[in-house]
Structures are given as C-alpha cells and as structure tokens.
Tab-separated table of C-alpha atoms in Angstrom:
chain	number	residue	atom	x	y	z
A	41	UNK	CA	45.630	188.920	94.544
A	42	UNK	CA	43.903	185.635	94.404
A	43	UNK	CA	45.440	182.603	96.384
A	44	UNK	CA	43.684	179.170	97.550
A	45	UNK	CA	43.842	179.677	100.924
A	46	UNK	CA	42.065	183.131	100.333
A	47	UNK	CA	38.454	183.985	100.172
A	48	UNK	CA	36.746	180.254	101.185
A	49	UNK	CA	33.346	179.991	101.804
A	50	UNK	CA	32.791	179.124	105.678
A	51	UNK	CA	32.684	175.567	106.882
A	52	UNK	CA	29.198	174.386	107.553
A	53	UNK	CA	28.191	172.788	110.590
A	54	UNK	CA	27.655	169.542	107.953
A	55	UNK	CA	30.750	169.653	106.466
A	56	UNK	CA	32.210	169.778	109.855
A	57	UNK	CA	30.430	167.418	111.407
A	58	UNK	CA	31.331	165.001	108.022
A	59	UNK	CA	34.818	165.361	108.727
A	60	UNK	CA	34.299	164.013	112.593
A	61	UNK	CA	32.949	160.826	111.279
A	62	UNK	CA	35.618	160.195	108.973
A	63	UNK	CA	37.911	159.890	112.343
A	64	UNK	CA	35.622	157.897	114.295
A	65	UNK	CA	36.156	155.489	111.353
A	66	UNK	CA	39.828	155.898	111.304
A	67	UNK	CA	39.250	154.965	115.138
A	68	UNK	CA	36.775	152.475	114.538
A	69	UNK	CA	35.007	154.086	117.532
A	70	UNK	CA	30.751	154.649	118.197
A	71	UNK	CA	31.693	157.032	121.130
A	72	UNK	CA	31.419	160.275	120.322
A	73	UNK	CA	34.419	162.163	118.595
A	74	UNK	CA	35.124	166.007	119.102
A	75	UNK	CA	37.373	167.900	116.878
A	76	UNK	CA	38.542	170.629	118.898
A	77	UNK	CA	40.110	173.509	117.255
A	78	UNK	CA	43.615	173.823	118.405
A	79	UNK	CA	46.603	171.574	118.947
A	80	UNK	CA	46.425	168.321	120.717
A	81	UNK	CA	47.841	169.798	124.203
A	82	UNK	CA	44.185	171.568	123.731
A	83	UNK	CA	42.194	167.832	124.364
A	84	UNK	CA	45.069	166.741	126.304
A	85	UNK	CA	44.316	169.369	129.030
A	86	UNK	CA	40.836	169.664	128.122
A	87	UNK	CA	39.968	166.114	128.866
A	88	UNK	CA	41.791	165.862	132.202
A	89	UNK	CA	40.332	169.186	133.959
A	90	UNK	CA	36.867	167.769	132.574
A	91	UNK	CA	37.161	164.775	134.676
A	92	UNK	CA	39.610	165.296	137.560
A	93	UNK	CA	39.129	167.151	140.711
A	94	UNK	CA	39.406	166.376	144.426
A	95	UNK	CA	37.873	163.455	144.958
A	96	UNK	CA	39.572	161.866	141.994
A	97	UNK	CA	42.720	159.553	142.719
A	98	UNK	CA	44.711	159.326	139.499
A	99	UNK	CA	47.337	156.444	138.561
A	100	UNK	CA	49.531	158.323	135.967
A	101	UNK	CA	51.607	156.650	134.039
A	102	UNK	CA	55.356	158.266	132.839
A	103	UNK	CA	57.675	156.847	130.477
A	104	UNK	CA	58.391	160.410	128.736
A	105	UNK	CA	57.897	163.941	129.502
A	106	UNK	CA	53.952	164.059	127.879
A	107	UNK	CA	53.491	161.748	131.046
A	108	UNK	CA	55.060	164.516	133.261
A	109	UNK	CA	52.749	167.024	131.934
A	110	UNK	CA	49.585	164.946	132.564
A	111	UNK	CA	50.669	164.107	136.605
A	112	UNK	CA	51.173	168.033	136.731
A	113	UNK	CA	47.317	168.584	135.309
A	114	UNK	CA	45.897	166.342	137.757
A	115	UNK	CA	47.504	167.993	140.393
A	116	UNK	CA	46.546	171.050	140.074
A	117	UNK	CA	42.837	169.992	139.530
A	118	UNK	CA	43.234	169.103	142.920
A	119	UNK	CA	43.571	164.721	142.162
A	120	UNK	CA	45.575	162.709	144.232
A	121	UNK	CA	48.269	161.199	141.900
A	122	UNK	CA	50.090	158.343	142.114
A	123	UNK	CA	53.135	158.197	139.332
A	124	UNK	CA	54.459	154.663	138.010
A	125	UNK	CA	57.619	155.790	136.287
A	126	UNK	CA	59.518	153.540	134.289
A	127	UNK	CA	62.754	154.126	132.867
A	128	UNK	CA	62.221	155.546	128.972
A	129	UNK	CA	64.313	152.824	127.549
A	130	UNK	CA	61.280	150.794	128.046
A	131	UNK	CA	57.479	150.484	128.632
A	132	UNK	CA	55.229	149.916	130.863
A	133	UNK	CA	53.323	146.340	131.505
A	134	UNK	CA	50.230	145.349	132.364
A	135	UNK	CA	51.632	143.510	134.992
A	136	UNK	CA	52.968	146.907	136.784
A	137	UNK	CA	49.482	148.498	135.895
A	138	UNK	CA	48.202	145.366	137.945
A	139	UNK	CA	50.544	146.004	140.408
A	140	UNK	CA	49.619	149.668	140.981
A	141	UNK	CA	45.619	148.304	141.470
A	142	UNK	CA	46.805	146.025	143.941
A	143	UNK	CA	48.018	148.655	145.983
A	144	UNK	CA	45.730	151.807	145.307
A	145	UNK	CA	42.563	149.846	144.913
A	146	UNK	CA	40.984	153.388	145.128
A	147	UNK	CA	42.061	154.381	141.768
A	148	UNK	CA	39.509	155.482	139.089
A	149	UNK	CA	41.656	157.153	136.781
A	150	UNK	CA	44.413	156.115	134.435
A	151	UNK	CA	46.620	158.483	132.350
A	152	UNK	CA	48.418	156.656	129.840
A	153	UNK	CA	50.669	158.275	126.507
A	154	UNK	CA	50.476	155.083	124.088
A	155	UNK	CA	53.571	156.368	121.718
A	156	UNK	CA	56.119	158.507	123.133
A	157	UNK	CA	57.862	160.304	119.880
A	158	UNK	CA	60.079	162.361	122.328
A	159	UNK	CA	61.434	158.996	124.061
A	160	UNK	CA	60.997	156.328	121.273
A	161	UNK	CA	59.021	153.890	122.784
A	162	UNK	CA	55.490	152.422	122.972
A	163	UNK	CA	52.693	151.110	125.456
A	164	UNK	CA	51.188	147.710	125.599
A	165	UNK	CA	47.322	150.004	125.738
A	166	UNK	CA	45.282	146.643	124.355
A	167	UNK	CA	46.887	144.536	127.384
A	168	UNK	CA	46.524	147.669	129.785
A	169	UNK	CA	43.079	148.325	129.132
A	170	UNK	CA	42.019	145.087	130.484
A	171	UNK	CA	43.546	145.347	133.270
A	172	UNK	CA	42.165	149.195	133.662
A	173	UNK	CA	38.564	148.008	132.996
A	174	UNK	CA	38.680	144.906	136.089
A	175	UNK	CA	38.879	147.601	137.909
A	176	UNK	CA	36.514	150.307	136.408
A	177	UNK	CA	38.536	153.201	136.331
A	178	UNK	CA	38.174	155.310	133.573
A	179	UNK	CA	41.150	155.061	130.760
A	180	UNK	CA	42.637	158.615	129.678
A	181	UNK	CA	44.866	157.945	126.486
A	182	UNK	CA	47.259	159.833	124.853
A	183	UNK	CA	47.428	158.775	120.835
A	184	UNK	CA	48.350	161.694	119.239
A	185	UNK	CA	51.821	160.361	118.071
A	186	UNK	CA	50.214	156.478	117.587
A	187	UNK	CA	47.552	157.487	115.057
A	188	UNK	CA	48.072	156.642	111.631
A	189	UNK	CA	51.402	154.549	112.547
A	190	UNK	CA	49.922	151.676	114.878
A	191	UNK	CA	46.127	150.991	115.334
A	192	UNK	CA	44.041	152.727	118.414
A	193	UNK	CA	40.883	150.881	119.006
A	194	UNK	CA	39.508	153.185	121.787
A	195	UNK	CA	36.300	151.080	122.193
A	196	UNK	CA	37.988	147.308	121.922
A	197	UNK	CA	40.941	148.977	123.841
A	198	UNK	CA	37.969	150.439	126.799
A	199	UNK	CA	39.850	153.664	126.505
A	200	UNK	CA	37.288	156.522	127.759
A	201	UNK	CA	39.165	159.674	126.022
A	202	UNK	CA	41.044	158.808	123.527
A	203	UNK	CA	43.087	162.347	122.313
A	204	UNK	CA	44.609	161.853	118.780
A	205	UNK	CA	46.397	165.048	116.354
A	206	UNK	CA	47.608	164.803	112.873
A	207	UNK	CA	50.820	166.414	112.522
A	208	UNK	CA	52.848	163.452	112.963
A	209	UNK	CA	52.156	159.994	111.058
A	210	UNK	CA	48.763	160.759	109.546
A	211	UNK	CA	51.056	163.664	108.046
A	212	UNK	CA	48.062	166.796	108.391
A	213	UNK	CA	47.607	169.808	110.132
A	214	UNK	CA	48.861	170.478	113.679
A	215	UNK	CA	46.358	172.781	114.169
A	216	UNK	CA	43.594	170.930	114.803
A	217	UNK	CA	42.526	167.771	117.376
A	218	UNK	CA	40.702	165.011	118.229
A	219	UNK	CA	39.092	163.120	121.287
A	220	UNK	CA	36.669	160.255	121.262
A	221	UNK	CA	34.886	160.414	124.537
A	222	UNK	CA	32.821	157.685	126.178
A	223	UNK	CA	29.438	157.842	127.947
A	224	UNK	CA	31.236	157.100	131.201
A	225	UNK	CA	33.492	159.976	130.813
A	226	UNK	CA	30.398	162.501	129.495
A	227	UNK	CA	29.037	161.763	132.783
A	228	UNK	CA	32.076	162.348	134.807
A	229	UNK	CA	31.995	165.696	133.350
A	230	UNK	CA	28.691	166.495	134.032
A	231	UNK	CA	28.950	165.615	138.182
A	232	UNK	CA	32.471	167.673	138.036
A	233	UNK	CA	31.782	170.968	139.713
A	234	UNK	CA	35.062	171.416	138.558
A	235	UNK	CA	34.464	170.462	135.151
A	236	UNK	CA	35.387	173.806	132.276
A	237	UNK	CA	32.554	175.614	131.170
A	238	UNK	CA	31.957	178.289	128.627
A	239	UNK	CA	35.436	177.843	127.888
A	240	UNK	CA	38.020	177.069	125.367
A	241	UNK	CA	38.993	174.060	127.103
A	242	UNK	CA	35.587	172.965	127.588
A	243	UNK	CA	34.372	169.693	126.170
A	244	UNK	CA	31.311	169.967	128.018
A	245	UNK	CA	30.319	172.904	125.809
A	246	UNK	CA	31.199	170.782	123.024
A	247	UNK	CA	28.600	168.013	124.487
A	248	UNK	CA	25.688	170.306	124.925
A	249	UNK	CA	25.609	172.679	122.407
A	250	UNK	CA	26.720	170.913	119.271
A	251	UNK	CA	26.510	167.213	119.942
A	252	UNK	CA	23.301	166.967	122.315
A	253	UNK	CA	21.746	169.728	119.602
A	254	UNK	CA	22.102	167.226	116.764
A	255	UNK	CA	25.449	168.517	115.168
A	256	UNK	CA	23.834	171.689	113.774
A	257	UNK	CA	24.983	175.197	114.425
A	258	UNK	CA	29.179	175.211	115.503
A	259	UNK	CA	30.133	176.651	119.019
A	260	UNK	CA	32.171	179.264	117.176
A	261	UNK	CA	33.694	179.562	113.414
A	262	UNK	CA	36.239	176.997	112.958
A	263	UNK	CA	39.984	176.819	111.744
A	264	UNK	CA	38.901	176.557	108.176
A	265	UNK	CA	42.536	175.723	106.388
A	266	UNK	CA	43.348	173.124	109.044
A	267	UNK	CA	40.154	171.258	109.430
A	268	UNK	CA	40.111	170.896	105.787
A	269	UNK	CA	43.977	169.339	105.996
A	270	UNK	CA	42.828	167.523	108.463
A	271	UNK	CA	39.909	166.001	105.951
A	272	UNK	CA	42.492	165.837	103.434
A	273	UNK	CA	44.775	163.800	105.318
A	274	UNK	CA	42.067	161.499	106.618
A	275	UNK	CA	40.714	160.816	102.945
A	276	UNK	CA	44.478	159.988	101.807
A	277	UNK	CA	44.814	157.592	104.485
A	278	UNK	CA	41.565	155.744	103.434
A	279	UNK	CA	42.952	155.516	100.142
A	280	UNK	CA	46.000	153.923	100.731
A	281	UNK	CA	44.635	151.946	103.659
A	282	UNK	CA	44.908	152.128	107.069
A	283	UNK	CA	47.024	148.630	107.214
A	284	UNK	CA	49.327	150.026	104.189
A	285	UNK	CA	49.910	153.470	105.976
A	286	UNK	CA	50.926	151.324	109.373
A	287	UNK	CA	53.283	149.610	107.303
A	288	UNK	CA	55.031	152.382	106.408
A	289	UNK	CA	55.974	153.130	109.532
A	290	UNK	CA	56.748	149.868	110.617
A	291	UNK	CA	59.066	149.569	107.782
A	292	UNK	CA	60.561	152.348	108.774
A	293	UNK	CA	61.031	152.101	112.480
A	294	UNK	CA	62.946	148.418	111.509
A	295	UNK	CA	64.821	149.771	108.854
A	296	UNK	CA	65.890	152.856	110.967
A	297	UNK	CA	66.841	150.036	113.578
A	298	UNK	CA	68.934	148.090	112.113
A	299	UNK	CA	70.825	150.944	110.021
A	300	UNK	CA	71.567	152.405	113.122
A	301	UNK	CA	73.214	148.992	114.207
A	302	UNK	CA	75.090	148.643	111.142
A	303	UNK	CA	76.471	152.168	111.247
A	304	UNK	CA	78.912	151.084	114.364
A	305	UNK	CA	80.600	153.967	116.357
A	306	UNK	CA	78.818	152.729	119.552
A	307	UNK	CA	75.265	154.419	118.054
A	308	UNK	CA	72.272	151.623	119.175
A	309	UNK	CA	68.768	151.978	119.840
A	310	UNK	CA	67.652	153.875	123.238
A	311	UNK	CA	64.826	151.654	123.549
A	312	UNK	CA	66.649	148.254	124.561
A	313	UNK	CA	63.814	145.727	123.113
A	314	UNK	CA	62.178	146.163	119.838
A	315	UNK	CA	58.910	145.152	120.649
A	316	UNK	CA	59.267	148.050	123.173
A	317	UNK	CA	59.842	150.485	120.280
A	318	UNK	CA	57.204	152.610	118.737
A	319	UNK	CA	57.073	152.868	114.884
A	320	UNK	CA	56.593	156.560	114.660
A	321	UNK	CA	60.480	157.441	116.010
A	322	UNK	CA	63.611	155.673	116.335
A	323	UNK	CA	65.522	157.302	119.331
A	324	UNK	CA	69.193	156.380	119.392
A	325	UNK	CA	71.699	156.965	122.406
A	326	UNK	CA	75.326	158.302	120.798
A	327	UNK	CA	78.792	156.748	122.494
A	328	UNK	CA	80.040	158.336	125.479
A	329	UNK	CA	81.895	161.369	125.032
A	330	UNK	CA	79.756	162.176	121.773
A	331	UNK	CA	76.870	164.790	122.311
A	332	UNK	CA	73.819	164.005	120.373
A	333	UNK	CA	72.545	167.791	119.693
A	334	UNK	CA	75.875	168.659	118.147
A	335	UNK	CA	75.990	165.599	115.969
A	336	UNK	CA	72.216	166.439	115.050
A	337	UNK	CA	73.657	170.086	114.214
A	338	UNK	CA	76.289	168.771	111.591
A	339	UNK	CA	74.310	166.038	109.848
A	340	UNK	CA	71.494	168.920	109.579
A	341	UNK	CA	74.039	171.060	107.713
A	342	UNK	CA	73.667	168.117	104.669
A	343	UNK	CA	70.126	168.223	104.352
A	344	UNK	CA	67.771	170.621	107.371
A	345	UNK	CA	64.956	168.537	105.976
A	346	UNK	CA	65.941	165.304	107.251
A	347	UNK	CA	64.146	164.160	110.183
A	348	UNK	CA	66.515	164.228	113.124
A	349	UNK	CA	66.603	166.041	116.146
A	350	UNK	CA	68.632	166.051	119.603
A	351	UNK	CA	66.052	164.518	122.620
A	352	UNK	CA	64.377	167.479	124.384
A	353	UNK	CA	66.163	168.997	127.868
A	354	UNK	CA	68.885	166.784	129.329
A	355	UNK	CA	68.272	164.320	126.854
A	356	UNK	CA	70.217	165.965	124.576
A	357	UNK	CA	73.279	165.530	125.061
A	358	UNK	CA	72.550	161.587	124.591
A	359	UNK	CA	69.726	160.859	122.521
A	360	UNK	CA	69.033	161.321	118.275
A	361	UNK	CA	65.725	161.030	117.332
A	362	UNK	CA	64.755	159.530	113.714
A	363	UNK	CA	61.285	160.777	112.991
A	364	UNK	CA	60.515	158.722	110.489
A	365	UNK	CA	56.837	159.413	110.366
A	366	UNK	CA	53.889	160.819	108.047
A	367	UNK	CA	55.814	161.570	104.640
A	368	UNK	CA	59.058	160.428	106.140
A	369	UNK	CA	58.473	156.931	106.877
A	370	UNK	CA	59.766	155.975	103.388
A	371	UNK	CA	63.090	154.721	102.458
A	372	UNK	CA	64.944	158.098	101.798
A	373	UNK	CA	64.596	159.854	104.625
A	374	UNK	CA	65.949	156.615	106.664
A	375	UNK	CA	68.846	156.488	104.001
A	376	UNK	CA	69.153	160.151	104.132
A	377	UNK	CA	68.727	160.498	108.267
A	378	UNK	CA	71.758	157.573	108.592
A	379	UNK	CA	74.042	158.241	106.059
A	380	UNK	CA	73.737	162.502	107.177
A	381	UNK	CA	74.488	160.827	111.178
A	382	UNK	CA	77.021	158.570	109.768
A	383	UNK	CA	79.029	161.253	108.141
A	384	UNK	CA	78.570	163.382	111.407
A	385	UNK	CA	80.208	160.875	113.655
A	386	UNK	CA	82.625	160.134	110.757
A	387	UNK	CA	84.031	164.077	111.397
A	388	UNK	CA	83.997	163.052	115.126
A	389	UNK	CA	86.717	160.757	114.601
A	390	UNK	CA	84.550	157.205	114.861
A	391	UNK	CA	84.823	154.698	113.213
A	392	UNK	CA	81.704	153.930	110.583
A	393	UNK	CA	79.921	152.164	108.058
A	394	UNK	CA	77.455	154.260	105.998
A	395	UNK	CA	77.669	151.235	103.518
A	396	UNK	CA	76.789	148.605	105.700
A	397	UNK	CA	74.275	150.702	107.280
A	398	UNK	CA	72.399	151.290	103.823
A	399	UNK	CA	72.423	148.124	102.756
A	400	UNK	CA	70.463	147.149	105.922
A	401	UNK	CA	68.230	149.550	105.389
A	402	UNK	CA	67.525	148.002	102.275
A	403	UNK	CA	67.486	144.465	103.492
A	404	UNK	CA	64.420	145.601	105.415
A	405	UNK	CA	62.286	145.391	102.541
A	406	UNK	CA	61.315	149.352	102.819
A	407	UNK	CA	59.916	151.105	99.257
C-alpha cells in the first residue's frame, strides 16, 4: 500500500535548518531559533531548567494555569519564586511588573505567558519588556498561543526565550516547537551547573552540536510529518500575510464578543475589558445556576467540530471557551459556536437571541 505519509526520504540537516529560518522571519528575530522536536511544554520546560537553579530569584507571572506550571518548574530547579497573580479576568501591567522590581530588586528572571487560550486574556509583553530590561533580568516568554494571531517581536520586545508551537492560530502541527534564544540566555546556560545535558530537554545540546557546528549533521532524526506541517503552515502564513492572518483573529475575537453580548441569558465576556482580551479565544462566564461544561456538552451534540469547550478544572462549571483560532477564526465557526450555545441555553430555559447575536457577528465586518 502506498500512502503520502509513507516511505519519505529523511529530512536533511538543510532542509531542516531552512525551515528554522522561515520562523525567525515569522518572529522577525536574529537570535537564534531552535525547533525542538516535541510539543511546546518540551521548550517550555526546556528553557526554564536551562537557566534556573539556586541562585536564580524568579518573578513569575500567573494569570492562567500555564503560569502555575512555570512557578512549579522554577521551584523545583531550586529558584526562589516570587508569584504576581492577578485575577484571570484581566492582565497584568507594567506598572505591577514595576511594582514587583521595586520590591525584589534581586530579580533576574521573568516568566511571562503572553496569550492565555485556557483563560481568554492577553499580556501587555511590548510595555513589560521595558520595564524587564531597566532592570536586566532576563525575559522568559510564553507565545505559543500568541503566534500567528497577534505579533511577537522577541528582539524589539527584549524577550530572551521566546517559546512559540503551531497547533493553535498558525493552524500546523502540535508536534513540533519553537524557541528563539538570546546570547544572554546561551550564556546563562552555559554557567548553569544545573543546566540539561545530553538530554531531551537539553537546549544546550541543541547549541553545541548543531548550531555552534554550523547547522550540519541533526542531534538525532527528526519528526519528519510534523516538521514538514510545520513548513507548510509557515509558507501559508507568508502567503496570506502575517498582518492578514492577525486579522483573522482579531475579527474573530470581536465578532465572538459582541455575539456573545447580543445572545442575552446573562452570557458576557470573562475577560471584563476588551483590550484585556486575547484574539486567539473568547472565554465567556454562563449565568449563575447554569454550568458551562454541560452547556458545552449540548451545543457539541449540533456540530462536535465547533470550537467550544468548558474552562479546564474548576473553571468549568463557569467558563465557555470560543477557540476561534487557526482555521476557525472565520465567520462560521463564530456563527456556528453562538448559535450551537444559544440553542443550548435556549433548552435551559433562558431567554435568547440567536438572531440578534448573528447579526452582530456580521456587523463586525468578519469574511
């Protein structure tokens, strides 16, 4: 039996090394990018036990559960962390970042999720990454879910490792992953007794024998099918343009918005201010009384492609999520996602208006 995904000639260390330029261009970044071969939680971790240990003191940043994660690495690398939670309805501000400095003046490390799909909402990182660089501390960012919906400038941003992953809006592969990594953090690594080493979290191994040896022979064969989705993905968001992709998701976030308003029955946006919101998911808190995982169940029972789902843990019996990203920031799956929650909420007795909610999805302009 014959089949495309059969029988492919191995990726070359050329074609490999091609397809981590393409992203530094989609990041507009000269520091060196790593494609590591494995989900995103593989940089995530990867990049925190390569520059944390004892004497580090950490300022990590939560306003969803990715944020959690992170204060838990650091921890057991042996940092001293200091969490600034805010309440998920929101984001953080440069302002509390400044705060936090003012405080902890030792702090040379900042962990910071930009877009938090689970939660809905986004991070000032431009504004914060001033404030991170008066004080030199080196600028962990999580991007994975910001990629491809709004733009990450690791070098104008002075983000040091910069994780991104292409499942959500850049619409690829989730098994591969991205880091752009800075001189300052390279060198962290290399003083970090601590650091991984022949390992598969390694990005030192990464540094020494592929990059520092001219991009030339691979550390190990690599996940053929998804690094070539991932070059696939990549080359269809240069054709449609970086700026037109963001769009789309912008669009869609709005639209998703404002439907959500129209629709009544007490539904409204989790994250209170807009500007607050992040364009690759709409969360939505349901009226009281009303759990969110069972209305998620029913509208799923119209369509189980639509993009909804209940919030993750105790969020969901609260909190729908619109993920209106990669091929689903468009105009159906909006219409499709509210109409599906409006007829859900419809069966619970409340009162609503699919109509109303359609037509201002349409007033927002979406194709």
């Amino acid at each position: 039996m014959t089949h495309p995904f059969l029988d492919l000639a191995p990726l070359s260390a050329a074609r490999f090394a091609a397809i981590e330029d393409r992203v530094a261009r989609l990041l507009d970044t000269r520091q060196d990018v790593v494609i590591m071969q494995g989900e995103a939680l593989l940089p995530l971790e990867g990049a925190i036990r390569g520059t944390a240990g004892p004497g580090t003191t950490a300022l990590n940043v939560i306003t969803g559960p990715y944020g959690q994660t992170f204060g838990d690495w650091l921890r057991d690398c042996g940092a001293r962390v200091i969490d600034l939670a805010v309440p998920f309805h929101t984001a953080v501000t440069a302002d509390q970042i400044r705060e936090a400095f003012a405080e902890h003046p030792e702090i040379d490390f900042v962990s910071l999720v930009h877009a938090e799909a689970a939660t809905g909402n986004t991070n000032p990182v431009a504004e914060i990454g001033e404030v991170v660089r008066e004080h030199g501390a080196l600028f962990y960012l999580d991007a994975v879910a910001s990629i491809g919906a709004e733009p990450v400038l690791p070098d104008a941003w002075g983000v040091d490792l910069c994780v991104i992953g292409a499942q959500k809006a850049m619409g690829g592969p989730a098994g591969v992953s991205a880091v752009s990594v800075s001189a300052r953090a390279w060198a962290r690594m290399a003083a970090n007794p601590r650091a991984p080493r022949r390992s598969y979290l390694s990005l030192l191994d990464w540094k020494e024998r592929w990059i520092d040896g001219g991009r030339k022979a691979l550390l190990h064969a690599p996940a053929q099918l998804e690094m070539l989705a991932l070059e696939a993905c990549v080359e269809r968001i240069e054709a449609d343009g970086p700026e037109a992709v963001m769009d789309r998701h912008r669009a869609a976030a709005l639209a998703t918005r404002a439907g959500a308003v129209a629709l009544g029955a007490g539904l409204e946006p989790y994250v209170h201010d807009a500007r607050d919101a992040a364009p690759v998911a709409t969360t939505l808190r349901v009226p009281a009384g009303v759990v969110a995982s069972e209305v998620v169940a029913r509208a799923l029972t119209s369509d189980p492609a639509l993009p909804l789902a209940a919030g993750g843990g105790a969020l969901a019996k609260e909190m729908i999520r619109v993920n209106h990203y990669g091929v689903d920031a468009a105009v159906g799956a909006v219409r499709g996602s509210l109409a599906a929650l409006g007829s859900a909420l419809a069966e619970q007795g409340l009162d609503v208006d699919v109509e109303a909610a359609l037509r201002a999805v349409d007033g927002g302009g979406m194709r």
